[in-house]
Short mmCIF file of C-alpha atoms in Angstrom, two decimals:
data_model
loop_
_atom_site.label_atom_id
_atom_site.label_comp_id
_atom_site.label_asym_id
_atom_site.label_seq_id
_atom_site.Cartn_x
_atom_site.Cartn_y
_atom_site.Cartn_z
CA MET A 1 22.96 29.71 18.69
CA ASN A 2 23.51 26.25 20.12
CA GLY A 3 20.69 23.73 19.92
CA VAL A 4 19.52 21.37 22.64
CA ILE A 5 18.74 18.33 20.47
CA THR A 6 21.30 16.53 18.33
CA ALA A 7 21.42 13.09 16.74
CA SER A 8 25.00 12.69 17.98
CA GLU A 9 23.52 12.11 21.47
CA SER A 10 21.38 8.99 21.12
CA CYS A 11 19.32 9.81 24.22
CA TRP A 12 17.41 12.42 22.19
CA ILE A 13 16.50 10.19 19.25
CA THR A 14 13.76 7.89 20.57
CA PRO A 15 11.79 10.50 22.59
CA PHE A 16 11.64 12.91 19.64
CA SER A 17 11.34 10.47 16.76
CA GLY A 18 9.80 7.26 18.06
CA LEU A 19 12.61 5.39 16.32
CA SER A 20 15.69 3.63 17.58
CA PRO A 21 19.14 5.13 16.87
CA ARG A 22 19.72 2.15 14.55
CA ALA A 23 16.58 2.95 12.55
CA ILE A 24 17.56 6.61 12.24
CA GLY A 25 20.99 5.48 11.04
CA LYS A 26 19.36 3.36 8.32
CA LEU A 27 17.19 6.29 7.29
CA VAL A 28 20.15 8.66 7.04
CA LYS A 29 21.98 6.18 4.78
CA VAL A 30 18.97 6.04 2.45
CA LEU A 31 18.72 9.84 2.39
CA ARG A 32 22.42 10.16 1.64
CA ARG A 33 22.11 7.74 -1.28
CA ALA A 34 19.18 9.82 -2.55
CA GLY A 35 21.44 12.90 -2.67
CA ALA A 36 20.15 14.67 0.44
CA ASP A 37 23.70 15.59 1.47
CA ALA A 38 24.97 16.61 -1.97
CA VAL A 39 26.86 19.89 -2.26
CA ARG A 40 24.56 22.55 -3.67
CA LYS A 41 24.78 26.19 -4.64
CA GLY A 42 24.20 28.85 -2.04
CA ARG A 43 24.58 28.82 1.69
CA PRO A 44 25.43 25.37 3.14
CA TRP A 45 23.18 23.74 5.71
CA SER A 46 24.02 24.72 9.28
CA LEU A 47 23.13 21.22 10.55
CA PRO A 48 24.61 17.86 9.50
CA LEU A 49 22.29 15.47 7.66
CA GLU A 50 21.72 13.37 10.80
CA ASP A 51 20.37 16.39 12.68
CA ARG A 52 18.30 17.57 9.73
CA ALA A 53 16.69 14.12 9.44
CA LEU A 54 15.96 14.13 13.17
CA LEU A 55 14.46 17.63 12.89
CA VAL A 56 11.98 16.48 10.22
CA VAL A 57 10.95 13.36 12.14
CA ALA A 58 10.71 15.33 15.40
CA TYR A 59 8.41 17.83 13.70
CA TRP A 60 6.09 15.08 12.49
CA ARG A 61 6.28 13.31 15.84
CA THR A 62 5.60 16.30 18.11
CA ASN A 63 3.79 18.78 15.83
CA LEU A 64 5.61 21.61 17.59
CA THR A 65 5.41 25.06 16.05
CA MET A 66 8.27 25.91 13.72
CA ARG A 67 9.55 28.54 16.14
CA ARG A 68 9.83 26.06 19.02
CA LEU A 69 11.35 23.37 16.84
CA ALA A 70 13.97 25.81 15.52
CA LEU A 71 14.88 26.80 19.07
CA LEU A 72 15.42 23.17 20.08
CA PHE A 73 17.76 22.52 17.15
CA GLY A 74 19.56 25.85 17.32
CA VAL A 75 18.55 27.16 13.89
CA SER A 76 16.33 29.96 12.65
CA LYS A 77 12.62 29.45 12.00
CA SER A 78 13.13 29.92 8.25
CA ALA A 79 16.01 27.40 8.24
CA ALA A 80 13.84 24.78 9.97
CA ASP A 81 11.12 25.43 7.41
CA ARG A 82 13.56 24.99 4.51
CA ILE A 83 14.92 21.75 5.98
CA ILE A 84 11.42 20.26 6.20
CA ASP A 85 10.54 21.38 2.66
CA HIS A 86 13.80 19.93 1.31
CA LEU A 87 14.00 16.63 3.20
CA GLY A 88 10.31 15.84 3.76
CA PRO A 89 9.63 14.55 0.21
CA MET A 90 12.77 12.36 0.39
CA PHE A 91 11.27 10.39 3.30
CA ALA A 92 8.37 9.24 1.12
CA LEU A 93 7.45 5.57 1.14
CA GLN A 94 7.76 4.05 -2.33
CA SER A 95 4.69 2.00 -3.18
CA ARG A 96 5.41 -1.68 -3.71
CA LYS A 97 5.00 -2.60 -7.37
CA ARG A 98 4.94 -6.39 -7.14
CA PHE A 99 3.17 -8.73 -4.77
CA ALA A 100 3.47 -12.46 -4.21
CA ASN A 101 0.75 -14.62 -5.73
CA ASP A 102 -0.50 -15.61 -2.27
CA ALA A 103 -0.28 -12.09 -0.79
CA VAL A 104 -3.26 -10.72 1.13
CA LEU A 105 -3.62 -6.95 1.54
CA ILE A 106 -5.90 -4.79 3.69
CA VAL A 107 -7.08 -1.31 2.73
CA ASP A 108 -8.84 1.40 4.68
CA GLY A 109 -9.12 5.16 4.59
CA THR A 110 -7.98 7.45 7.37
CA LEU A 111 -8.84 11.12 7.83
CA VAL A 112 -6.10 13.66 8.57
CA PRO A 113 -7.40 17.01 9.92
CA THR A 114 -5.81 19.66 7.70
CA ARG A 115 -5.71 23.45 8.03
CA ASP A 116 -5.28 23.98 4.27
CA HIS A 117 -8.91 24.25 3.15
CA ALA A 118 -7.85 24.32 -0.51
CA ILE A 119 -7.27 20.55 -0.39
CA ALA A 120 -9.66 19.59 2.43
CA GLU A 121 -13.40 19.42 3.02
CA ARG A 122 -15.59 18.88 6.05
CA SER A 123 -15.73 15.18 6.83
CA LYS A 124 -18.06 13.08 8.97
CA ASP A 125 -16.47 14.46 12.14
CA TYR A 126 -17.17 18.04 10.89
CA ARG A 127 -13.48 18.91 10.63
CA TYR A 128 -11.68 19.91 7.47
CA SER A 129 -9.78 16.75 6.57
CA THR A 130 -8.12 14.83 3.77
CA ASN A 131 -8.86 11.18 3.02
CA HIS A 132 -5.83 8.89 2.66
CA GLN A 133 -6.20 5.33 1.39
CA VAL A 134 -3.61 3.14 3.12
CA VAL A 135 -2.86 -0.46 2.10
CA ILE A 136 -0.94 -2.86 4.33
CA ASP A 137 0.37 -6.40 3.94
CA ALA A 138 -1.90 -8.52 6.14
CA ASP A 139 0.92 -10.89 7.03
CA ILE A 140 3.82 -8.59 7.95
CA ARG A 141 1.65 -5.51 8.72
CA LEU A 142 3.87 -3.10 6.81
CA VAL A 143 2.41 -0.27 4.74
CA VAL A 144 2.84 -1.07 1.05
CA VAL A 145 0.76 1.63 -0.71
CA VAL A 146 -0.51 5.10 0.21
CA GLY A 147 -2.92 6.74 -2.22
CA ARG A 148 -3.02 10.40 -3.17
CA PRO A 149 -4.94 12.54 -0.65
CA LEU A 150 -8.51 13.46 -1.50
CA ALA A 151 -11.02 15.74 0.18
CA GLY A 152 -12.30 14.37 3.49
CA ASN A 153 -15.92 14.22 2.29
CA ARG A 154 -15.02 11.69 -0.42
CA ASN A 155 -16.26 8.24 0.56
CA ASP A 156 -13.83 5.33 0.68
CA CYS A 157 -15.53 3.54 -2.20
CA LYS A 158 -14.64 6.35 -4.63
CA ALA A 159 -11.36 7.27 -2.96
CA TRP A 160 -10.09 3.70 -3.47
CA GLU A 161 -10.03 4.24 -7.24
CA GLU A 162 -9.44 8.00 -7.47
CA SER A 163 -6.43 7.98 -5.12
CA GLY A 164 -4.51 5.52 -7.30
CA ALA A 165 -4.52 2.81 -4.61
CA LYS A 166 -6.59 0.46 -6.77
CA ALA A 167 -4.19 0.74 -9.69
CA ALA A 168 -1.18 0.20 -7.41
CA VAL A 169 -2.65 -2.99 -5.92
CA GLY A 170 -3.80 -4.46 -9.23
CA LYS A 171 -5.44 -7.87 -8.91
CA THR A 172 -3.91 -8.77 -5.55
CA LEU A 173 -6.46 -10.12 -3.04
CA THR A 174 -7.47 -7.18 -0.84
CA ILE A 175 -9.69 -7.03 2.24
CA ALA A 176 -11.78 -3.98 3.18
CA ASP A 177 -14.66 -2.98 5.45
CA GLY A 178 -18.30 -2.62 4.43
CA GLY A 179 -17.70 0.86 3.01
CA TYR A 180 -16.32 -0.56 -0.25
CA PRO A 181 -19.35 -2.21 -1.95
CA GLY A 182 -19.07 -2.88 -5.67
CA THR A 183 -15.29 -2.49 -5.73
CA GLY A 184 -14.41 -6.17 -6.04
CA LEU A 185 -12.69 -6.13 -2.64
CA VAL A 186 -13.40 -8.77 0.01
CA ILE A 187 -15.93 -7.14 2.36
CA PRO A 188 -18.24 -8.51 5.10
CA TYR A 189 -21.57 -10.07 4.22
CA ARG A 190 -24.63 -7.89 4.80
CA ARG A 191 -28.17 -8.88 5.73
CA GLU A 192 -30.56 -8.67 2.83
CA ARG A 193 -33.76 -6.66 3.09
CA GLY A 194 -36.19 -8.43 5.38
CA GLN A 195 -33.52 -10.77 6.72
CA THR A 196 -33.15 -10.74 10.50
CA GLU A 197 -29.83 -12.54 10.70
CA LEU A 198 -27.11 -14.02 8.52
CA ARG A 199 -26.57 -17.70 7.98
CA GLY A 200 -24.08 -19.32 10.32
CA TRP A 201 -21.23 -19.63 7.84
CA LYS A 202 -21.60 -15.96 6.87
CA GLU A 203 -21.46 -14.93 10.53
CA GLU A 204 -18.27 -16.95 10.94
CA HIS A 205 -16.80 -15.33 7.84
CA ASN A 206 -17.62 -11.84 9.13
CA LYS A 207 -16.08 -12.64 12.49
CA SER A 208 -12.75 -13.80 11.01
CA HIS A 209 -12.85 -10.94 8.48
CA LYS A 210 -13.18 -8.42 11.30
CA GLN A 211 -10.28 -9.93 13.24
CA VAL A 212 -7.95 -9.76 10.22
CA ARG A 213 -9.08 -6.32 9.08
CA ALA A 214 -8.41 -4.91 12.55
CA ARG A 215 -4.70 -5.01 11.68
CA VAL A 216 -5.03 -1.92 9.50
CA GLU A 217 -6.68 -0.09 12.41
CA HIS A 218 -3.69 -1.00 14.57
CA VAL A 219 -1.41 0.47 11.89
CA PHE A 220 -3.40 3.72 11.93
CA ALA A 221 -3.12 3.88 15.71
CA ARG A 222 0.66 3.51 15.51
CA MET A 223 0.99 6.01 12.66
CA LYS A 224 -1.00 8.61 14.57
CA THR A 225 1.49 8.60 17.40
CA TRP A 226 3.16 11.05 15.00
CA LYS A 227 1.00 13.95 16.12
CA ILE A 228 1.05 15.86 12.84
CA LEU A 229 -1.56 13.38 11.60
CA ARG A 230 -3.94 14.65 14.28
CA ASP A 231 -3.78 18.30 13.17
CA CYS A 232 -1.65 18.99 10.10
CA LEU A 233 -0.53 22.60 9.69
CA LEU A 234 1.29 21.95 6.40
CA LYS A 235 -0.09 23.30 3.16
CA GLY A 236 -0.32 21.93 -0.36
CA ALA A 237 1.57 18.66 -0.83
CA GLY A 238 2.92 18.85 2.73
CA VAL A 239 0.22 16.59 4.19
CA HIS A 240 0.86 13.95 1.50
CA HIS A 241 4.62 14.05 2.14
CA ALA A 242 3.98 13.72 5.88
CA VAL A 243 1.71 10.66 5.47
CA LEU A 244 4.16 8.98 3.09
CA GLY A 245 7.09 9.75 5.39
CA ILE A 246 5.27 8.53 8.49
CA ALA A 247 4.28 5.32 6.69
CA ARG A 248 7.99 4.77 6.14
CA MET A 249 8.74 5.59 9.81
CA HIS A 250 6.09 3.06 10.84
CA ASN A 251 7.73 0.38 8.69
CA LEU A 252 11.16 1.20 10.09
CA ALA A 253 9.91 1.06 13.68
CA LEU A 254 8.11 -2.24 13.06
CA ALA A 255 11.07 -3.83 11.31
CA GLY A 256 13.46 -2.63 13.99
#
């Protein structure tokens, strides 16, 4: 069966991946160095590595059913499933381990609606979701850390520590919203009981804080153009692999 989509024709890459052909080329080189194209026992892959990489990104980008995705790439449904299971974890963003002394980070949690109720709980929007703590560099706006997924009913204050994001960031200056009290993060000032308004300098601080912190919201908006983050059908570790992979896709797209 002949597929419709192939990475050898660059016109298919951007519509189905959101990345430029150059970015996909960089990604394929990284995957090849990681051993994604190594000879293995059993039946060889029916698609070259470039097409397999595009299949994974296209799945995350479009959230098509496996049957439709397989038809577009000219493989069986089970083959498409195996490709995603094999390559998906290799796309994962590696958390940055060192930060400059003057670095400023921003953290926030985002909810990913998930069909696997074994790892999800009803969140504030009444959907079964997982909570993902995402940390970005405030200056270059790249994702630097993604915490382990937790149930969607876990508040950000606890998820910050339990997801491993706090340990990954260490003592680096980190900005957050008002949902992180008592964490040591830089959050907006709140009115004290009986106080009608904040002092002028606190209002100015909150205003500038909000403007800077909005950058992480912009990152979430760009990441969720990969539609799998709007309704994830993957089970088990699949949602975590997808978020880590999409964080890497976001960084690639932003860096060009």
